Short mmCIF file of N, CA and C in Angstrom, two decimals:
data_model
loop_
_atom_site.label_atom_id
_atom_site.label_comp_id
_atom_site.label_asym_id
_atom_site.label_seq_id
_atom_site.Cartn_x
_atom_site.Cartn_y
_atom_site.Cartn_z
N UNK A 1 0.52 -1.27 -0.22
CA UNK A 1 0.13 0.06 0.11
C UNK A 1 0.82 1.17 0.13
N UNK A 2 0.68 2.30 -1.28
CA UNK A 2 1.25 3.30 -0.93
C UNK A 2 0.74 4.86 -0.06
N UNK A 3 1.69 5.51 0.26
CA UNK A 3 0.86 6.47 1.31
C UNK A 3 0.05 7.44 0.75
N UNK A 4 -0.98 8.32 1.21
CA UNK A 4 -2.43 8.26 0.88
C UNK A 4 -1.70 9.73 -0.37
N UNK A 5 -0.51 10.60 0.70
CA UNK A 5 -0.17 11.81 -0.56
C UNK A 5 -0.08 11.21 -2.04
N UNK A 6 0.16 10.19 -2.44
CA UNK A 6 0.48 10.27 -3.96
C UNK A 6 -0.59 9.95 -4.81
N UNK A 7 -1.83 10.04 -3.80
CA UNK A 7 -3.24 9.93 -4.49
C UNK A 7 -3.45 11.18 -4.61
N UNK A 8 -4.58 11.46 -6.16
CA UNK A 8 -4.87 13.04 -5.94
C UNK A 8 -6.57 12.99 -5.08
N UNK A 9 -6.80 14.13 -5.44
CA UNK A 9 -7.97 13.91 -4.01
C UNK A 9 -9.05 13.09 -4.34
N UNK A 10 -9.58 12.57 -5.31
CA UNK A 10 -10.42 11.81 -6.08
C UNK A 10 -10.09 10.41 -5.26
N UNK A 11 -9.24 10.30 -5.88
CA UNK A 11 -8.77 8.59 -5.48
C UNK A 11 -8.66 8.36 -4.49
N UNK A 12 -8.27 9.14 -3.76
CA UNK A 12 -8.55 9.22 -1.87
C UNK A 12 -9.80 8.56 -1.30
N UNK A 13 -10.49 9.57 -1.66
CA UNK A 13 -11.78 9.47 -1.60
C UNK A 13 -12.69 8.25 -1.93
N UNK A 14 -11.67 7.45 -2.80
CA UNK A 14 -12.35 5.80 -3.26
C UNK A 14 -11.57 4.78 -3.21
N UNK A 15 -10.32 5.34 -2.49
CA UNK A 15 -9.14 4.55 -2.06
C UNK A 15 -9.83 2.37 -1.63
N UNK A 16 -9.72 1.87 -2.41
CA UNK A 16 -10.65 0.62 -2.10
C UNK A 16 -9.39 -0.41 -1.35
N UNK A 17 -8.13 -0.24 -1.16
CA UNK A 17 -7.33 -1.02 -1.43
C UNK A 17 -6.96 0.27 0.69
N UNK A 18 -6.86 0.83 0.52
CA UNK A 18 -6.80 1.18 2.51
C UNK A 18 -7.99 0.99 2.89
N UNK A 19 -9.11 0.85 2.11
CA UNK A 19 -10.20 0.37 3.25
C UNK A 19 -9.92 -1.42 3.63
N UNK A 20 -9.80 -1.97 2.06
CA UNK A 20 -9.91 -3.03 2.51
C UNK A 20 -9.08 -3.70 3.20
N UNK A 21 -7.44 -3.14 3.22
CA UNK A 21 -6.24 -3.21 4.45
C UNK A 21 -6.53 -2.94 6.02
N UNK A 22 -7.47 -1.73 6.28
CA UNK A 22 -8.22 -2.11 7.76
C UNK A 22 -9.18 -2.64 7.81
N UNK A 23 -9.71 -2.97 6.48
CA UNK A 23 -11.20 -3.67 7.37
C UNK A 23 -10.42 -5.41 7.47
N UNK A 24 -9.19 -5.77 6.91
CA UNK A 24 -8.99 -7.28 7.40
C UNK A 24 -7.66 -7.02 8.44
N UNK A 25 -7.39 -5.66 8.94
CA UNK A 25 -6.75 -5.58 10.03
C UNK A 25 -7.44 -6.08 11.35
N UNK A 26 -8.76 -4.73 11.27
CA UNK A 26 -9.80 -5.11 12.16
C UNK A 26 -10.23 -6.17 12.67
N UNK A 27 -10.40 -6.63 11.61
CA UNK A 27 -10.90 -8.32 11.26
C UNK A 27 -9.99 -9.29 11.95
N UNK A 28 -9.13 -9.34 12.26
CA UNK A 28 -8.31 -10.24 12.60
C UNK A 28 -7.54 -9.82 14.05
N UNK A 29 -7.79 -8.21 14.63
CA UNK A 29 -8.07 -8.12 15.83
C UNK A 29 -9.17 -8.41 16.64
N UNK A 30 -10.49 -8.39 16.07
CA UNK A 30 -11.48 -8.72 16.50
C UNK A 30 -11.28 -10.30 17.02
N UNK A 31 -10.63 -10.88 16.21
CA UNK A 31 -10.09 -12.62 16.31
C UNK A 31 -9.10 -12.51 17.67
N UNK A 32 -8.29 -12.13 17.89
CA UNK A 32 -7.38 -11.91 18.79
C UNK A 32 -8.19 -11.39 19.93
N UNK A 33 -9.00 -10.61 19.89
CA UNK A 33 -9.70 -9.82 21.30
C UNK A 33 -10.64 -11.66 21.68
N UNK A 34 -11.56 -12.10 20.99
CA UNK A 34 -12.22 -13.08 20.76
C UNK A 34 -11.26 -14.13 21.75
N UNK A 35 -10.43 -14.52 21.00
CA UNK A 35 -9.59 -14.90 21.69
C UNK A 35 -8.70 -14.87 23.14
N UNK A 36 -9.21 -13.72 23.27
CA UNK A 36 -8.92 -12.93 25.07
C UNK A 36 -7.50 -11.93 24.76
N UNK A 37 -7.59 -11.21 23.55
CA UNK A 37 -5.91 -10.71 24.14
C UNK A 37 -6.68 -9.02 24.51
N UNK A 38 -6.35 -8.41 25.36
CA UNK A 38 -6.61 -7.25 26.00
C UNK A 38 -6.30 -5.72 25.50
N UNK A 39 -7.00 -5.57 24.25
CA UNK A 39 -6.95 -4.73 23.31
C UNK A 39 -7.74 -3.50 24.00
N UNK A 40 -6.55 -2.21 24.56
CA UNK A 40 -7.55 -0.79 24.80
C UNK A 40 -7.58 0.35 23.53
N UNK A 41 -7.32 -0.68 22.59
CA UNK A 41 -7.32 0.88 21.53
C UNK A 41 -6.50 0.26 20.06
N UNK A 42 -6.87 0.78 18.74
CA UNK A 42 -6.20 0.66 17.58
C UNK A 42 -6.09 2.57 16.93
N UNK A 43 -4.83 2.28 16.61
CA UNK A 43 -4.43 3.61 16.04
C UNK A 43 -3.87 3.33 14.84
N UNK A 44 -4.89 4.31 13.96
CA UNK A 44 -4.25 3.61 12.21
C UNK A 44 -2.75 5.24 11.56
N UNK A 45 -2.45 4.97 10.94
CA UNK A 45 -1.49 5.91 10.87
C UNK A 45 -1.52 6.35 9.22
N UNK A 46 -2.15 7.28 9.26
CA UNK A 46 -2.38 8.80 9.72
C UNK A 46 -3.88 8.66 9.80
N UNK A 47 -4.59 8.82 11.23
CA UNK A 47 -6.01 9.56 10.88
C UNK A 47 -5.75 11.19 10.37
N UNK A 48 -4.53 12.10 10.90
CA UNK A 48 -4.60 13.40 9.99
C UNK A 48 -3.27 13.58 10.04
N UNK A 49 -3.71 14.52 9.19
CA UNK A 49 -2.60 15.03 8.10
C UNK A 49 -1.34 15.28 9.33
N UNK A 50 -0.06 15.35 9.24
CA UNK A 50 1.36 15.15 9.81
C UNK A 50 2.08 16.30 9.26
N UNK A 51 3.00 16.58 10.19
CA UNK A 51 4.14 17.58 9.44
C UNK A 51 5.37 16.85 8.84
N UNK A 52 5.49 16.91 8.14
CA UNK A 52 7.14 16.34 7.27
C UNK A 52 8.05 17.80 7.18
N UNK A 53 9.30 17.08 7.63
CA UNK A 53 10.25 17.77 8.08
C UNK A 53 10.63 19.12 6.69
N UNK A 54 11.01 18.18 5.24
CA UNK A 54 10.83 18.98 3.69
C UNK A 54 9.98 19.60 3.31
N UNK A 55 8.55 19.00 3.95
CA UNK A 55 7.39 19.69 3.25
C UNK A 55 6.48 19.92 3.61
N UNK A 56 6.69 20.55 5.40
CA UNK A 56 5.94 20.83 5.49
C UNK A 56 4.10 20.09 5.86
N UNK A 57 2.90 21.03 5.40
CA UNK A 57 1.99 20.42 5.62
C UNK A 57 1.85 20.42 4.30
N UNK A 58 2.41 20.11 2.98
CA UNK A 58 1.83 20.31 1.53
C UNK A 58 1.61 18.80 1.63
N UNK A 59 1.62 17.41 1.97
CA UNK A 59 1.71 16.34 1.71
C UNK A 59 0.23 15.68 2.36
N UNK A 60 -0.60 15.34 1.80
CA UNK A 60 -1.77 14.77 2.71
C UNK A 60 -1.52 13.14 3.04
N UNK A 61 -1.25 13.00 4.53
CA UNK A 61 -0.98 11.20 5.13
C UNK A 61 -2.52 10.87 5.52
N UNK A 62 -3.31 11.84 6.16
CA UNK A 62 -4.31 11.88 7.15
C UNK A 62 -5.94 10.66 6.22
N UNK A 63 -6.24 9.93 7.14
CA UNK A 63 -7.44 9.14 6.37
C UNK A 63 -8.30 10.30 6.21
#
């Protein structure tokens, strides 16, 4: 999976690869919880745009 900053705005709205990635990851997380894993949170990189030292806020990474 590539970084979101490499997609156009419209491509990022319909990014099926990223949706499927998070869906499968969360499915496995639920299996682990059902098996007794003590999960208190889930963090996706990156839910928000972040500051890049060379590019500032010009690249968009957030979901």
